Tab-separated table of C-alpha atoms and ligand atoms in Angstrom:
chain	number	residue	atom	x	y	z
F	1	UNK	CA	94.544	98.047	67.733
F	2	UNK	CA	93.553	101.715	67.656
F	3	UNK	CA	90.435	102.841	69.508
F	4	UNK	CA	88.628	103.502	66.231
F	5	UNK	CA	89.531	100.071	64.862
F	6	UNK	CA	88.409	98.396	68.106
F	7	UNK	CA	85.094	100.242	67.990
F	8	UNK	CA	84.544	99.270	64.371
F	9	UNK	CA	85.209	95.635	65.224
F	10	UNK	CA	82.800	95.828	68.176
F	11	UNK	CA	80.068	97.206	65.880
F	12	UNK	CA	80.541	94.129	63.718
F	13	UNK	CA	80.112	91.902	66.769
F	14	UNK	CA	76.861	93.308	68.168
F	15	UNK	CA	73.911	95.470	67.280
F	16	UNK	CA	72.872	95.725	70.944
F	17	UNK	CA	72.813	99.427	71.850
F	18	UNK	CA	73.449	98.860	75.578
F	19	UNK	CA	76.647	96.934	74.797
F	20	UNK	CA	77.891	99.584	72.370
F	21	UNK	CA	77.331	102.208	75.072
F	22	UNK	CA	79.430	100.203	77.542
F	23	UNK	CA	82.152	99.799	74.939
F	24	UNK	CA	82.129	103.570	74.339
F	25	UNK	CA	82.707	104.181	78.041
F	26	UNK	CA	85.501	101.643	78.281
F	27	UNK	CA	87.270	102.991	75.219
F	28	UNK	CA	86.999	106.502	76.696
F	29	UNK	CA	88.637	105.100	79.857
F	30	UNK	CA	85.484	105.608	81.921
F	31	UNK	CA	84.474	103.206	84.680
F	32	UNK	CA	81.505	100.890	84.117
F	33	UNK	CA	78.814	100.460	86.780
F	34	UNK	CA	77.882	97.217	88.574
F	35	UNK	CA	74.682	97.043	86.491
F	36	UNK	CA	76.756	97.313	83.318
F	37	UNK	CA	79.061	94.583	84.652
F	38	UNK	CA	76.115	92.222	85.099
F	39	UNK	CA	74.831	93.171	81.645
F	40	UNK	CA	78.161	92.171	80.089
F	41	UNK	CA	77.974	88.766	81.767
F	42	UNK	CA	74.364	88.300	80.659
F	43	UNK	CA	74.457	89.603	77.121
F	44	UNK	CA	77.959	89.925	75.695
F	45	UNK	CA	79.551	87.199	73.627
F	46	UNK	CA	83.125	86.068	74.114
F	47	UNK	CA	84.386	87.837	70.945
F	48	UNK	CA	82.826	91.102	72.160
F	49	UNK	CA	84.252	91.120	75.702
F	50	UNK	CA	87.488	89.595	74.429
F	51	UNK	CA	88.034	92.432	71.943
F	52	UNK	CA	87.379	95.030	74.607
F	53	UNK	CA	89.561	93.316	77.231
F	54	UNK	CA	92.388	92.870	74.763
F	55	UNK	CA	92.221	96.574	73.921
F	56	UNK	CA	92.591	97.460	77.626
F	57	UNK	CA	95.378	94.929	78.114
F	58	UNK	CA	97.354	96.315	75.187
F	59	UNK	CA	96.740	99.900	76.324
F	60	UNK	CA	98.078	99.088	79.784
F	61	UNK	CA	100.859	96.632	78.966
F	62	UNK	CA	101.301	96.300	75.201
F	63	UNK	CA	102.352	92.714	74.567
F	64	UNK	CA	104.243	92.299	77.826
F	65	UNK	CA	103.329	89.199	79.795
F	66	UNK	CA	104.866	88.625	83.194
F	67	UNK	CA	106.016	85.464	84.889
F	68	UNK	CA	108.147	84.875	87.973
F	69	UNK	CA	110.426	82.299	89.595
F	70	UNK	CA	108.741	81.118	92.745
F	71	UNK	CA	107.982	78.187	94.989
F	72	UNK	CA	105.399	77.496	97.667
F	73	UNK	CA	105.554	76.338	101.247
F	74	UNK	CA	102.359	74.749	102.554
F	75	UNK	CA	102.957	74.450	106.320
F	76	UNK	CA	99.956	72.173	106.905
F	77	UNK	CA	96.752	70.974	105.307
F	78	UNK	CA	95.112	70.498	108.695
F	79	UNK	CA	92.365	73.061	109.080
F	80	UNK	CA	89.788	74.065	111.647
F	81	UNK	CA	87.512	75.323	108.877
F	82	UNK	CA	85.397	73.289	106.516
F	83	UNK	CA	85.012	75.078	103.194
F	84	UNK	CA	82.857	72.926	100.938
F	85	UNK	CA	84.982	73.515	97.826
F	86	UNK	CA	88.250	72.514	99.497
F	87	UNK	CA	89.784	69.230	98.355
F	88	UNK	CA	92.970	69.820	100.228
F	89	UNK	CA	92.359	70.184	103.915
F	90	UNK	CA	91.916	67.592	106.621
F	91	UNK	CA	89.657	68.630	109.464
F	92	UNK	CA	91.489	69.095	112.733
F	93	UNK	CA	89.529	66.117	114.113
F	94	UNK	CA	91.299	63.904	111.513
F	95	UNK	CA	94.669	65.607	111.777
F	96	UNK	CA	96.678	62.371	111.724
F	97	UNK	CA	95.691	62.016	108.035
F	98	UNK	CA	97.145	65.408	107.109
F	99	UNK	CA	100.636	66.874	107.123
F	100	UNK	CA	102.266	69.411	109.393
F	101	UNK	CA	105.764	70.692	108.638
F	102	UNK	CA	108.215	71.758	111.318
F	103	UNK	CA	110.099	75.039	111.033
F	104	UNK	CA	113.238	73.062	110.134
F	105	UNK	CA	111.425	71.211	107.341
F	106	UNK	CA	110.179	74.525	105.936
F	107	UNK	CA	113.662	76.018	106.112
F	108	UNK	CA	114.981	72.960	104.279
F	109	UNK	CA	112.544	73.772	101.458
F	110	UNK	CA	113.945	77.336	101.337
F	111	UNK	CA	117.527	75.998	101.357
F	112	UNK	CA	116.775	73.688	98.434
F	113	UNK	CA	116.637	76.860	96.295
F	114	UNK	CA	119.892	78.360	97.606
F	115	UNK	CA	121.637	78.287	94.240
F	116	UNK	CA	118.590	79.052	92.139
F	117	UNK	CA	117.478	82.538	91.065
F	118	UNK	CA	113.999	82.342	92.627
F	119	UNK	CA	112.609	85.675	93.812
F	120	UNK	CA	109.511	84.705	95.798
F	121	UNK	CA	108.244	82.166	98.300
F	122	UNK	CA	104.468	81.876	98.680
F	123	UNK	CA	103.511	80.567	102.136
F	124	UNK	CA	99.911	79.430	102.573
F	125	UNK	CA	98.088	76.508	104.121
F	126	UNK	CA	95.316	75.278	106.364
F	127	UNK	CA	94.503	76.831	109.726
F	128	UNK	CA	96.051	74.602	112.376
F	129	UNK	CA	95.350	75.771	115.947
F	130	UNK	CA	98.899	74.908	117.047
F	131	UNK	CA	100.496	77.200	114.461
F	132	UNK	CA	100.343	80.534	116.229
F	133	UNK	CA	101.320	84.110	115.407
F	134	UNK	CA	104.633	83.575	117.199
F	135	UNK	CA	105.307	80.331	115.316
F	136	UNK	CA	104.955	82.142	111.995
F	137	UNK	CA	106.878	85.215	113.185
F	138	UNK	CA	109.757	82.872	114.026
F	139	UNK	CA	109.502	81.221	110.599
F	140	UNK	CA	109.589	84.618	108.855
F	141	UNK	CA	112.658	85.704	110.837
F	142	UNK	CA	114.466	82.472	110.018
F	143	UNK	CA	113.701	82.641	106.304
F	144	UNK	CA	114.893	86.265	106.178
F	145	UNK	CA	118.026	85.450	108.181
F	146	UNK	CA	118.857	82.762	105.647
F	147	UNK	CA	117.961	84.636	102.450
F	148	UNK	CA	117.131	88.296	103.097
F	149	UNK	CA	116.303	89.229	99.498
F	150	UNK	CA	113.741	86.451	99.003
F	151	UNK	CA	110.295	88.080	98.916
F	152	UNK	CA	107.893	86.413	101.351
F	153	UNK	CA	104.298	86.558	100.119
F	154	UNK	CA	102.323	84.812	102.785
F	155	UNK	CA	99.119	84.075	104.654
F	156	UNK	CA	95.538	84.751	103.670
F	157	UNK	CA	93.192	86.768	105.905
F	158	UNK	CA	91.705	83.409	106.906
F	159	UNK	CA	94.991	82.404	108.522
F	160	UNK	CA	95.772	85.918	109.762
F	161	UNK	CA	92.359	86.525	111.321
F	162	UNK	CA	92.685	83.249	113.259
F	163	UNK	CA	96.278	83.983	114.379
F	164	UNK	CA	95.478	87.536	115.481
F	165	UNK	CA	92.345	86.538	117.392
F	166	UNK	CA	94.175	83.715	119.198
F	167	UNK	CA	97.048	86.045	120.082
F	168	UNK	CA	94.544	88.727	121.138
F	169	UNK	CA	96.127	91.425	118.986
F	170	UNK	CA	94.361	93.911	116.741
F	171	UNK	CA	94.538	93.536	112.972
F	172	UNK	CA	96.689	96.674	112.709
F	173	UNK	CA	99.145	95.523	115.396
F	174	UNK	CA	99.273	91.939	114.112
F	175	UNK	CA	99.992	93.053	110.551
F	176	UNK	CA	102.640	95.520	111.709
F	177	UNK	CA	104.325	92.812	113.762
F	178	UNK	CA	104.420	90.258	110.918
F	179	UNK	CA	105.651	92.907	108.492
F	180	UNK	CA	108.477	93.774	110.884
F	181	UNK	CA	109.378	90.093	111.202
F	182	UNK	CA	109.760	89.746	107.424
F	183	UNK	CA	106.365	89.393	105.755
F	184	UNK	CA	106.595	91.379	102.510
F	185	UNK	CA	103.160	91.017	100.927
F	186	UNK	CA	99.859	89.145	101.056
F	187	UNK	CA	98.589	86.651	98.477
F	188	UNK	CA	95.011	86.874	97.241
F	189	UNK	CA	93.504	83.736	98.759
F	190	UNK	CA	90.557	83.273	101.078
F	191	UNK	CA	88.360	85.771	99.248
F	192	UNK	CA	86.145	83.154	97.510
F	193	UNK	CA	82.844	85.023	96.959
F	194	UNK	CA	82.276	87.879	99.373
F	195	UNK	CA	78.481	88.109	99.206
F	196	UNK	CA	76.952	86.441	102.319
F	197	UNK	CA	74.271	84.655	100.241
F	198	UNK	CA	77.041	82.505	98.757
F	199	UNK	CA	79.699	82.710	101.464
F	200	UNK	CA	77.267	81.191	103.989
F	201	UNK	CA	76.763	78.207	101.691
F	202	UNK	CA	80.361	77.460	100.737
F	203	UNK	CA	82.540	78.668	103.632
F	204	UNK	CA	80.390	79.936	106.461
F	205	UNK	CA	82.847	79.508	109.330
F	206	UNK	CA	85.853	81.529	108.159
F	207	UNK	CA	86.550	85.260	108.000
F	208	UNK	CA	83.793	87.233	106.272
F	209	UNK	CA	84.089	89.813	103.501
F	210	UNK	CA	84.531	92.761	105.866
F	211	UNK	CA	87.250	90.919	107.799
F	212	UNK	CA	89.069	89.921	104.593
F	213	UNK	CA	89.007	93.474	103.269
F	214	UNK	CA	90.043	94.992	106.634
F	215	UNK	CA	93.171	92.828	106.741
F	216	UNK	CA	94.220	93.808	103.222
F	217	UNK	CA	93.505	97.446	104.052
F	218	UNK	CA	95.711	97.196	107.158
F	219	UNK	CA	98.511	95.710	105.041
F	220	UNK	CA	98.135	98.479	102.442
F	221	UNK	CA	98.255	101.091	105.223
F	222	UNK	CA	101.680	99.745	106.146
F	223	UNK	CA	102.846	100.165	102.550
F	224	UNK	CA	102.573	96.445	101.798
F	225	UNK	CA	101.075	95.218	98.534
F	226	UNK	CA	98.680	92.354	98.046
F	227	UNK	CA	96.631	90.397	95.528
F	228	UNK	CA	92.961	89.477	95.384
F	229	UNK	CA	91.249	86.335	94.111
F	230	UNK	CA	87.684	85.313	93.333
F	231	UNK	CA	86.579	81.684	93.263
F	232	UNK	CA	84.119	81.569	90.366
F	233	UNK	CA	82.116	79.026	88.429
F	234	UNK	CA	80.176	77.157	91.129
F	235	UNK	CA	76.867	78.279	92.704
F	236	UNK	CA	77.334	82.047	92.419
F	237	UNK	CA	75.379	84.232	90.002
F	238	UNK	CA	76.755	86.997	87.786
F	239	UNK	CA	75.461	89.495	90.348
F	240	UNK	CA	77.646	87.886	93.040
F	241	UNK	CA	80.737	88.027	90.809
F	242	UNK	CA	80.198	91.715	90.115
F	243	UNK	CA	79.484	92.443	93.786
F	244	UNK	CA	82.797	90.767	94.649
F	245	UNK	CA	84.743	92.762	92.091
F	246	UNK	CA	82.986	95.972	93.144
F	247	UNK	CA	84.076	95.580	96.789
F	248	UNK	CA	87.667	95.081	95.648
F	249	UNK	CA	87.514	98.016	93.258
F	250	UNK	CA	86.299	100.266	96.090
F	251	UNK	CA	89.109	99.245	98.443
F	252	UNK	CA	91.607	99.741	95.635
F	253	UNK	CA	90.277	103.293	95.125
F	254	UNK	CA	90.975	103.938	98.794
F	255	UNK	CA	94.429	102.366	99.167
F	256	UNK	CA	95.902	101.546	95.748
F	257	UNK	CA	97.611	98.569	97.405
F	258	UNK	CA	96.446	95.717	95.170
F	259	UNK	CA	98.763	94.488	92.466
F	260	UNK	CA	96.774	91.850	90.682
F	261	UNK	CA	93.349	90.282	90.434
F	262	UNK	CA	93.230	86.507	90.025
F	263	UNK	CA	89.963	84.809	89.068
F	264	UNK	CA	90.268	81.175	90.252
F	265	UNK	CA	88.225	78.581	88.379
F	266	UNK	CA	86.376	76.257	90.746
F	267	UNK	CA	87.630	72.679	90.306
F	268	UNK	CA	85.268	69.967	91.497
F	269	UNK	CA	87.612	67.059	92.213
F	270	UNK	CA	87.134	65.221	95.480
F	271	UNK	CA	85.328	67.849	97.549
F	272	UNK	CA	81.874	68.434	98.998
F	273	UNK	CA	80.855	70.332	95.864
F	274	UNK	CA	81.843	67.610	93.399
F	275	UNK	CA	78.256	67.518	92.134
F	276	UNK	CA	78.609	71.104	90.847
F	277	UNK	CA	79.794	71.072	87.214
F	278	UNK	CA	82.899	73.074	86.304
F	279	UNK	CA	82.651	76.125	84.041
F	280	UNK	CA	83.268	75.758	80.309
F	281	UNK	CA	86.348	77.238	78.681
F	282	UNK	CA	84.176	79.905	77.008
F	283	UNK	CA	82.845	80.943	80.416
F	284	UNK	CA	86.406	80.988	81.774
F	285	UNK	CA	87.590	83.324	79.014
F	286	UNK	CA	84.515	85.555	79.452
F	287	UNK	CA	85.313	85.735	83.178
F	288	UNK	CA	88.859	86.923	82.533
F	289	UNK	CA	87.757	89.403	79.884
F	290	UNK	CA	85.025	90.946	82.037
F	291	UNK	CA	87.413	91.095	85.007
F	292	UNK	CA	89.843	93.096	82.858
F	293	UNK	CA	87.041	95.449	81.824
F	294	UNK	CA	85.568	95.862	85.324
F	295	UNK	CA	88.728	96.124	87.451
F	296	UNK	CA	89.894	99.358	85.888
F	297	UNK	CA	92.079	100.311	88.868
F	298	UNK	CA	93.898	96.976	89.146
F	299	UNK	CA	97.160	97.170	87.228
F	300	UNK	CA	97.435	93.424	86.535
F	301	UNK	CA	95.236	90.426	85.769
F	302	UNK	CA	96.705	87.012	86.491
F	303	UNK	CA	95.779	83.550	85.205
F	304	UNK	CA	97.171	81.086	87.709
F	305	UNK	CA	98.218	78.273	85.385
F	306	UNK	CA	98.308	75.400	87.943
F	307	UNK	CA	94.562	75.893	88.509
F	308	UNK	CA	93.473	76.554	84.927
F	309	UNK	CA	95.893	74.255	83.149
F	310	UNK	CA	98.686	75.609	80.967
F	311	UNK	CA	96.745	75.461	77.676
F	312	UNK	CA	93.792	77.454	78.920
F	313	UNK	CA	96.125	79.819	80.766
F	314	UNK	CA	97.869	80.456	77.439
F	315	UNK	CA	94.516	81.293	75.859
F	316	UNK	CA	93.716	83.907	78.538
F	317	UNK	CA	96.556	86.012	77.110
F	318	UNK	CA	94.110	87.007	74.353
F	319	UNK	CA	91.392	87.869	76.884
F	320	UNK	CA	92.921	90.514	79.123
F	321	UNK	CA	95.505	88.581	81.128
F	322	UNK	CA	99.070	89.908	81.415
F	323	UNK	CA	100.554	87.582	84.060
F	324	UNK	CA	100.809	83.800	84.358
F	325	UNK	CA	102.485	83.497	87.786
F	326	UNK	CA	105.500	81.288	88.119
F	327	UNK	CA	107.688	78.254	87.882
F	328	UNK	CA	106.124	76.689	91.051
F	329	UNK	CA	108.393	73.630	90.915
F	330	UNK	CA	105.695	71.211	92.058
F	331	UNK	CA	105.518	72.750	95.519
F	332	UNK	CA	101.748	73.175	95.858
F	333	UNK	CA	99.064	70.534	96.196
F	334	UNK	CA	95.886	72.645	96.432
F	335	UNK	CA	95.040	72.446	92.742
F	336	UNK	CA	96.150	68.930	91.848
F	337	UNK	CA	94.047	67.644	94.760
F	338	UNK	CA	91.055	69.595	93.394
F	339	UNK	CA	91.352	67.831	90.034
F	340	UNK	CA	93.391	70.259	87.935
F	341	UNK	CA	95.016	68.736	84.855
F	342	UNK	CA	98.344	69.977	86.263
F	343	UNK	CA	99.032	67.081	88.605
F	344	UNK	CA	102.669	68.073	89.182
F	345	UNK	CA	102.695	71.832	88.572
F	346	UNK	CA	106.183	72.854	87.497
F	347	UNK	CA	107.411	74.840	84.497
F	348	UNK	CA	110.908	75.912	83.615
F	349	UNK	CA	111.334	79.523	82.517
F	350	UNK	CA	112.012	78.130	79.045
F	351	UNK	CA	108.587	76.493	79.015
F	352	UNK	CA	106.869	79.575	80.451
F	353	UNK	CA	108.455	81.940	77.949
F	354	UNK	CA	107.607	79.606	75.056
F	355	UNK	CA	104.002	79.403	76.207
F	356	UNK	CA	103.834	83.217	76.227
F	357	UNK	CA	105.589	83.627	72.878
F	358	UNK	CA	103.304	81.082	71.213
F	359	UNK	CA	100.411	83.397	72.165
F	360	UNK	CA	102.126	86.272	70.331
F	361	UNK	CA	103.170	88.034	73.528
F	362	UNK	CA	106.497	89.145	74.966
F	363	UNK	CA	107.630	87.340	78.137
F	364	UNK	CA	109.151	89.447	80.908
F	365	UNK	CA	110.410	88.035	84.187
F	366	UNK	CA	109.159	90.055	87.154
F	367	UNK	CA	109.565	90.114	90.905
F	368	UNK	CA	106.514	90.038	93.185
F	369	UNK	CA	106.033	93.801	92.902
F	370	UNK	CA	106.168	93.715	89.088
F	371	UNK	CA	109.623	95.189	88.696
F	372	UNK	CA	111.067	93.559	85.621
F	373	UNK	CA	114.219	91.547	86.075
F	374	UNK	CA	116.390	92.656	83.217
F	375	UNK	CA	119.487	90.664	84.071
F	376	UNK	CA	117.547	87.429	84.077
F	377	UNK	CA	119.940	84.498	84.340
F	378	UNK	CA	120.162	81.592	81.906
F	379	UNK	CA	116.806	79.995	81.324
F	380	UNK	CA	116.555	76.630	82.996
E	1	LIG	O1	91.329	80.840	98.635
E	1	LIG	C1	90.625	76.088	97.071
E	1	LIG	C2	91.230	78.343	96.102
E	1	LIG	C3	92.759	79.695	97.042
E	1	LIG	C4	89.704	75.195	95.320
E	1	LIG	O2	98.080	85.806	95.324
E	1	LIG	C5	90.195	76.452	94.971
E	1	LIG	O3	99.508	85.287	93.802
E	1	LIG	C6	89.439	76.164	92.843
E	1	LIG	O4	94.640	82.326	96.574
E	1	LIG	N1	88.917	74.940	93.101
E	1	LIG	C7	94.170	79.802	97.558
E	1	LIG	N2	90.065	76.937	93.743
E	1	LIG	C8	95.152	80.064	96.436
E	1	LIG	C9	95.366	81.498	96.113
E	1	LIG	C10	96.472	81.926	95.217
E	1	LIG	C11	97.012	81.025	94.336
E	1	LIG	C12	98.060	81.454	93.509
E	1	LIG	C13	98.557	82.733	93.556
E	1	LIG	C14	98.004	83.616	94.462
E	1	LIG	C15	98.560	84.985	94.550
E	1	LIG	C16	96.939	83.227	95.287
E	1	LIG	O5	92.594	78.496	96.309
E	1	LIG	C17	91.667	79.626	98.059
E	1	LIG	C18	90.530	79.123	97.215
E	1	LIG	O6	89.854	80.196	96.597
E	1	LIG	N3	90.741	76.966	96.067
E	1	LIG	N4	89.993	74.979	96.610
E	1	LIG	C19	89.028	74.424	94.331
E	1	LIG	N5	88.487	73.253	94.595
E	2	LIG	FE1	90.830	75.506	105.356
E	2	LIG	FE2	91.542	77.109	103.336
E	2	LIG	FE3	90.580	74.629	102.834
E	2	LIG	FE4	88.943	76.539	103.778
E	2	LIG	S1	90.024	76.582	101.758
E	2	LIG	S2	89.084	74.410	104.523
E	2	LIG	S3	90.297	77.702	105.137
E	2	LIG	S4	92.480	75.108	103.857
């Protein structure tokens, strides 16, 4: 849609002057302020933010929608931390009820994909005190020795902060070391909600906002890329969501190292926050749309389908999203244990591309760094 046509449509959707002013800025490719971000959450309807987000999405990416071929390794669900929203971890005190993979078992998972055209392994799990910096450095070396071209996206700042402190190394040295051993990029997890008012209530014992951001900054300084998430739809207010996005936007201005922003819908299955109702689908779509409007310096916006469910993930493609993540192959348990409708998350590339095409978009296979894979092999 042309800018003039978008503006005309927006005039039909609201008579609120403050919203029209925000739209004017966005269409002129100007950044909106935190106050304007909160105002969008408070006042704008889904059609309004959706139209604006879709305009930005099409300006940046046209109809292209990315997906990738990936699998996860979850080394352990034993964790020294006790985040209230987590349905997945077993406290270290009850470690016999959890799982803990050996290096050989994790390499066997990698080897299972030897003849498959996967491009990425995502390694993330609980924080087990026995799994040290050296343990993971050894794992990285062994994965790379076996399959050098497989991109390793691994470890949240929660895991890294713990490993580095135990090994008594600085963040800069620890990151450099893991990068040299084979770590290619960082996933977006562990961010939750940065603002201490909320962080203290939902995950008070793990790395704080400053620590999370410092680790991503150190990775960016080494030329590594990373993602960022936000766990939304629980006890946070619109102000806290905007504050979270603002901190990320500022770091991105400084380093340019983030690839994608991933809002993660809070799922309330079987955790200490099960009494908190989940967000509605309208609120989910508004979240994605406003994220696309606010995060002007993030190239990509991802809807992680195992968390949102494939149908709602498909719908986000009309609300600013240009990436659905990957095939997954039922290798992660975090979201099924939290009550997602995707109890065995796995999609073939045929299913992923169909899902994208049904939304009127053009599927493109990507690698982790968003290079498109033009010689994509037969869809299976
Ligand atoms: O940080 C945990 C979230 C995250 C729940 O970078 C929950 O490409 C909702 O960050 N309801 C880890 N969310 C996963 C993650 C991720 C996933 C996929 C792709 C990428 C990427 C990153 O999962 C945690 C936390 O925010 N989480 N429990 C829950 N009950
Ligand atoms: Fe541990 Fe991560 Fe679960 Fe928190 S969210 S308890 S850090 S596994």
